[in-house]
GROMACS .gro file of C-alpha atoms in nm:
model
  228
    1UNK     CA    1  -2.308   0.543  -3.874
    2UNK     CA    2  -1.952   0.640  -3.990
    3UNK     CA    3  -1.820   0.538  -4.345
    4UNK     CA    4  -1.521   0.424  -4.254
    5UNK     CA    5  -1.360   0.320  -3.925
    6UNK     CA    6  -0.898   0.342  -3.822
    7UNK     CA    7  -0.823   0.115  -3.565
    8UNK     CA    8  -0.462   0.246  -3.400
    9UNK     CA    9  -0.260  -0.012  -3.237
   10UNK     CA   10  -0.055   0.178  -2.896
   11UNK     CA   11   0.295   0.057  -2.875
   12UNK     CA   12   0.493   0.105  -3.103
   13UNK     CA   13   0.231   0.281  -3.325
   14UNK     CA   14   0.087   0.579  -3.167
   15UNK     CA   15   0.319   0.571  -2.854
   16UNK     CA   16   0.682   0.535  -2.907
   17UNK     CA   17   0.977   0.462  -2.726
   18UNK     CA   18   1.203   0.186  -2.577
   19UNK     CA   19   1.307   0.367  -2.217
   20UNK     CA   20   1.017   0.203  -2.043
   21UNK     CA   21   1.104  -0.186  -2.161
   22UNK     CA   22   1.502  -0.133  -2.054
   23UNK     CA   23   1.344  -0.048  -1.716
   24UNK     CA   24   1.125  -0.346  -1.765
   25UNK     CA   25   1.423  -0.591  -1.859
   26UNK     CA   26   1.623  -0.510  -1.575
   27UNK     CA   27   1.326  -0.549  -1.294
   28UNK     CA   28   1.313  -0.945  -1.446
   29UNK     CA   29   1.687  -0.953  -1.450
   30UNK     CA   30   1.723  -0.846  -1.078
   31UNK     CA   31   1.565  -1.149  -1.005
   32UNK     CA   32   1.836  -1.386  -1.187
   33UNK     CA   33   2.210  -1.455  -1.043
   34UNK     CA   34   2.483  -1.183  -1.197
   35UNK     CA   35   2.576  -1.377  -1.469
   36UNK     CA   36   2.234  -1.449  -1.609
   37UNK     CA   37   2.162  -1.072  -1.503
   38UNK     CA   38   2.440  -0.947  -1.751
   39UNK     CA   39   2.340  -1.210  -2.041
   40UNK     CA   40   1.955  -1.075  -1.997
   41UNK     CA   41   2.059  -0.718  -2.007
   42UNK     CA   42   2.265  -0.774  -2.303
   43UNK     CA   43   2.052  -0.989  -2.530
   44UNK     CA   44   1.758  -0.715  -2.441
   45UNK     CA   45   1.999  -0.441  -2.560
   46UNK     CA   46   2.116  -0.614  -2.876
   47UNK     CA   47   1.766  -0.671  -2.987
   48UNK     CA   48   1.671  -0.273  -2.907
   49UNK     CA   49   1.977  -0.204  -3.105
   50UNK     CA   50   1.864  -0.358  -3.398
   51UNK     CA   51   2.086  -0.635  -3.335
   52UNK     CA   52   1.922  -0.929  -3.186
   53UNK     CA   53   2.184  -1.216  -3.085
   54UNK     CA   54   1.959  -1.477  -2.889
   55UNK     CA   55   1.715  -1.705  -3.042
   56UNK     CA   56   1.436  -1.591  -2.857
   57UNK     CA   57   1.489  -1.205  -2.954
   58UNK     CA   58   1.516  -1.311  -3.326
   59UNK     CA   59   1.179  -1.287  -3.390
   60UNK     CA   60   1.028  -1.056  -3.092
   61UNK     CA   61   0.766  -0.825  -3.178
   62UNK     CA   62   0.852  -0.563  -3.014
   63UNK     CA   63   1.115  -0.449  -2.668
   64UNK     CA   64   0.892  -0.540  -2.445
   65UNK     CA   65   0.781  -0.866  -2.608
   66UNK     CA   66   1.177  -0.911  -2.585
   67UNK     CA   67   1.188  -0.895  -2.263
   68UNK     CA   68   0.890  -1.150  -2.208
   69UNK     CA   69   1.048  -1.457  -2.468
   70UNK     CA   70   1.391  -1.397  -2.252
   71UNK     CA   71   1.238  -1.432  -1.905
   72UNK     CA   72   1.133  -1.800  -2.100
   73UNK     CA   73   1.482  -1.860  -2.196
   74UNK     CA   74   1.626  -1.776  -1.898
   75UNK     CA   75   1.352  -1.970  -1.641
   76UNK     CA   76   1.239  -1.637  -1.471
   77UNK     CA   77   0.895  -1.720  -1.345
   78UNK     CA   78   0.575  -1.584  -1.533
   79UNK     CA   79   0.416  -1.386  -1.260
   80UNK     CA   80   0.747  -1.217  -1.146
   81UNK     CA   81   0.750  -1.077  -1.497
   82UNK     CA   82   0.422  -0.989  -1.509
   83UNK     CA   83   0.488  -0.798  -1.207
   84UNK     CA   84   0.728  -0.626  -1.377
   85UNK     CA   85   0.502  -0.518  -1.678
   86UNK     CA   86   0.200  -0.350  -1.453
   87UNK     CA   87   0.508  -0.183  -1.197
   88UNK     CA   88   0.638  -0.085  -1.571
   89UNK     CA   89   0.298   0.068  -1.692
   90UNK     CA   90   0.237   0.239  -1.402
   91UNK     CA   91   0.563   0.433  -1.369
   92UNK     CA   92   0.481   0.513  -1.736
   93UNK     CA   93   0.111   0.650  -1.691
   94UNK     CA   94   0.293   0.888  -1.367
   95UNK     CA   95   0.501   1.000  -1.617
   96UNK     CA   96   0.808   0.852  -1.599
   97UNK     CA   97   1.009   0.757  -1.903
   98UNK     CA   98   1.088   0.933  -2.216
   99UNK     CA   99   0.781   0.846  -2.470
  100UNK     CA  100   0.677   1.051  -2.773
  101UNK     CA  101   0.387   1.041  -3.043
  102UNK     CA  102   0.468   1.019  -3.424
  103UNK     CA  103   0.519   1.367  -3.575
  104UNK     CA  104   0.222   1.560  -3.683
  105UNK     CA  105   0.027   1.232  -3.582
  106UNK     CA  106  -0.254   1.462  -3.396
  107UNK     CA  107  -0.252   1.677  -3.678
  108UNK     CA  108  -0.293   1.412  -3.958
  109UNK     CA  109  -0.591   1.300  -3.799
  110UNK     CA  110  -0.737   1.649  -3.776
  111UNK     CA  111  -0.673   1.698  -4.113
  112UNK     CA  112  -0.886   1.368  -4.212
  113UNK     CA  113  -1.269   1.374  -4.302
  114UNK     CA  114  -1.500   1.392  -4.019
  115UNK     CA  115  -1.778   1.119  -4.093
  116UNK     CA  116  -1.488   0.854  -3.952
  117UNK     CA  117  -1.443   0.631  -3.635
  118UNK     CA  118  -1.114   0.645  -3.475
  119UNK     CA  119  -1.026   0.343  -3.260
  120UNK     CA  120  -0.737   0.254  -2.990
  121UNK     CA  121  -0.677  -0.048  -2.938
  122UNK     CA  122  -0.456  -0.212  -2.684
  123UNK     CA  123  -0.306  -0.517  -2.485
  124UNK     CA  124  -0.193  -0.185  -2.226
  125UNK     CA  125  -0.340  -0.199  -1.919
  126UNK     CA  126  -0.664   0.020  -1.963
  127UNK     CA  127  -0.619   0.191  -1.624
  128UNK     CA  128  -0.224   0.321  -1.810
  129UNK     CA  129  -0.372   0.476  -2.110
  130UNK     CA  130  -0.540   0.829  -2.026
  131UNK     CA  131  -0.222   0.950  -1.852
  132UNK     CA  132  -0.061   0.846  -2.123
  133UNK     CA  133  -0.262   0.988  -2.375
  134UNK     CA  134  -0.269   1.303  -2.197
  135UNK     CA  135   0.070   1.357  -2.193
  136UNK     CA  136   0.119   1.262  -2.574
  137UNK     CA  137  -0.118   1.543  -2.636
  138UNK     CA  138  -0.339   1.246  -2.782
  139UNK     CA  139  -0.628   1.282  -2.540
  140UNK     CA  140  -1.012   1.339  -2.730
  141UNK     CA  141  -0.835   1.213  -3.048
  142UNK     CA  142  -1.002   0.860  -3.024
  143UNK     CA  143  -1.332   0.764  -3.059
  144UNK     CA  144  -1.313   0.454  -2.842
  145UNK     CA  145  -1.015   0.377  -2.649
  146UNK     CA  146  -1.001  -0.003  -2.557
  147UNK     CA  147  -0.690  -0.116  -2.309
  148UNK     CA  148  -0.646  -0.525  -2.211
  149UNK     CA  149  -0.805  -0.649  -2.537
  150UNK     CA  150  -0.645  -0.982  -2.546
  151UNK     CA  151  -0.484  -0.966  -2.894
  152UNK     CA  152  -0.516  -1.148  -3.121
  153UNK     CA  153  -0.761  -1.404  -2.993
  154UNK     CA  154  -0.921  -1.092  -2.826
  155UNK     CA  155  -0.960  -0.858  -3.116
  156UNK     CA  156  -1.251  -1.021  -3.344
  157UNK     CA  157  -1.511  -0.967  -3.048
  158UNK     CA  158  -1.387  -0.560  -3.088
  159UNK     CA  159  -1.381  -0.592  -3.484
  160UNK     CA  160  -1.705  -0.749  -3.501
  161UNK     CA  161  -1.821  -0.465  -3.222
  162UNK     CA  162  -1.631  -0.159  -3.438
  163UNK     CA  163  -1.791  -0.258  -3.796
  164UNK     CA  164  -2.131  -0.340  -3.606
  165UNK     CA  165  -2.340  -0.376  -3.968
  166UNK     CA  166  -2.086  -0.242  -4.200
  167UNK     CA  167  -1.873  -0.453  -4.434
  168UNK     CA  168  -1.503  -0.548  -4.290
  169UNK     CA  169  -1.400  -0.316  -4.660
  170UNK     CA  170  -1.530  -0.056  -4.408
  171UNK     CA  171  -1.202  -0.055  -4.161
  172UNK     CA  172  -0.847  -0.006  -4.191
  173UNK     CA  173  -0.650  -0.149  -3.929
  174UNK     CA  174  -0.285   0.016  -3.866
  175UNK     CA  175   0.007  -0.153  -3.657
  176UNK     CA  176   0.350  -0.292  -3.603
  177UNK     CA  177   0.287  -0.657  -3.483
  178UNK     CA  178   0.100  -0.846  -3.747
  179UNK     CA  179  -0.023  -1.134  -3.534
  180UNK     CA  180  -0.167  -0.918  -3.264
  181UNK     CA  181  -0.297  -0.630  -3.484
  182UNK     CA  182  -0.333  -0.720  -3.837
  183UNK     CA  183  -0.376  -1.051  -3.902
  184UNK     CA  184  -0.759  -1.091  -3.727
  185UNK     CA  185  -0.806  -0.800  -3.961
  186UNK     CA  186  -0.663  -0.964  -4.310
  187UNK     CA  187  -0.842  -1.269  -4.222
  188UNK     CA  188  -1.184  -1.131  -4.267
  189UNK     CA  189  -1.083  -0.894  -4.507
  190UNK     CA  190  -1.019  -0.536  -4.355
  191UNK     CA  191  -0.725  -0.313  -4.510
  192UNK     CA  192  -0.399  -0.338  -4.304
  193UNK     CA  193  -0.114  -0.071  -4.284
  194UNK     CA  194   0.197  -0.219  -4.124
  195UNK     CA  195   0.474  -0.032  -3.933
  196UNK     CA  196   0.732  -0.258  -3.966
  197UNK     CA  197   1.002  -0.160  -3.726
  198UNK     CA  198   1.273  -0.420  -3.821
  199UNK     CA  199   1.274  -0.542  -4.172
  200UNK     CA  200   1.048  -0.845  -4.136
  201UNK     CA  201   0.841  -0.853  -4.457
  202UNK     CA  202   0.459  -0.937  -4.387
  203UNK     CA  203   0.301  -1.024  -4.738
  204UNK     CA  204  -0.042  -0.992  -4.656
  205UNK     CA  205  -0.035  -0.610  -4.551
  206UNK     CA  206  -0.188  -0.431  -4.759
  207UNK     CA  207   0.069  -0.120  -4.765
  208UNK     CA  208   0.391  -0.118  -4.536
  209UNK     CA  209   0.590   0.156  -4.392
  210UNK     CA  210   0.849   0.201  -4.209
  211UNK     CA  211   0.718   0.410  -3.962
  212UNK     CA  212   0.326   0.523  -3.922
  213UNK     CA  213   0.485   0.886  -4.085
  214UNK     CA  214   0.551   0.682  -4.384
  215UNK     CA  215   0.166   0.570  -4.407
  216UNK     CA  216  -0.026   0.908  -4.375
  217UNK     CA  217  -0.073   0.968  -4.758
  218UNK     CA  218  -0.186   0.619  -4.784
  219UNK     CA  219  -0.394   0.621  -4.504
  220UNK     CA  220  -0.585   0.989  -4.625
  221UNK     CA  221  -0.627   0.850  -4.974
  222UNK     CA  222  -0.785   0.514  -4.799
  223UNK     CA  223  -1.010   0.708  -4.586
  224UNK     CA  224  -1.107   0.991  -4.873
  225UNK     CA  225  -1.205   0.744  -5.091
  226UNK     CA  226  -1.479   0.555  -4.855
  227UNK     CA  227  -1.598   0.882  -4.744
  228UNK     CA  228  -1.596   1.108  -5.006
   0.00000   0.00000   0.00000
């Protein structure tokens, strides 16, 4: 059994980009009149920008958890949207839309011991994530890839799955949406490493960066320490 155990979160972590969840706004906001079309476009661009200006883009995770609080504000219907998403993911895994890894990301974890686990973890559609991964240049990097997991409620059943008899001390979890990727973590007392994309302060991480580049020293000296 490995001494210690990463757990990668996808989007927005190890898979970056925003090209995908424009395409993904304006499939929901076909299906609204041209006004609300315009209004849905714009708040989704505002809040890619950096700028949110609608009160359900204040606090979005991420651009495509944008577009999902707007299709509630503006009354588009749950299963259109969802529509949208797998239509979304599967122009992705054939290759459309520009998407990129963090630099040196395959690298860093090259460079890290060998007696580690390295985990993906996912809401993506499972079916979307080897293409993907291919493509990054990501694929064989992982030692268990896990797509529609569900988080948050759905991540304990794959922490308590990853750690099997080792202590929760034993895994480091590493993401940009602290309800879905951290916080299960935290609670039972993993390590967290935050990405936090827009200045939104989460107090129980324990390190914080703005981008995962930013938490590759931390993450080596977390890792050399539990398995050296």
């Amino acid at each position: 059994m490995n001494d210690a155990i990463l757990l990668f979160d996808y989007d927005g972590t190890v898979r970056l980009g925003s090209e995908h969840a424009t395409h993904y706004a304006r499939s929901v906001a076909a299906h609204l009149d041209a006004e609300g079309e315009r209004a849905f476009l714009s708040a989704h661009a505002a809040f890619v920008a950096g700028k949110p200006t609608t009160a359900s883009t204040f606090d979005a995770f991420d651009a495509d958890n944008a577009v999902r609080r707007l299709s509630g504000e503006f009354g588009v219907d749950d299963a259109v949207r969802h529509d949208a998403y797998v239509e979304t993911r599967r122009r992705m895994a054939a290759g459309e839309f520009d998407i990129w890894a963090p630099k040196g990301f395959q690298e860093f974890i090259w460079s890290l011991p060998r007696n580690i686990e390295v985990a993906l973890v996912t809401n993506a559609p499972a079916a979307s994530l080897e293409p993907v991964l291919e493509r990054l240049e990501l694929d064989g990097l992982f030692d268990h890839v896990i797509g529609d997991a569900a988080k948050p409620e759905g991540l304990d059943a794959i922490l308590d799955e990853l750690l099997e008899e080792r202590p929760a001390e034993a895994l480091l979890s590493i993401g940009d949406i602290p309800r879905n990727d951290l916080a299960p973590a935290a609670d039972r007392g993993c390590a967290t490493a935050y990405i936090d994309h827009y200045g939104r302060p989460w107090p129980r991480a324990t390190v914080t960066g703005s981008s995962l580049e930013e938490l590759y020293p931390f993450i080596h000296r977390w890792v050399t320490e539990r398995t050296a």
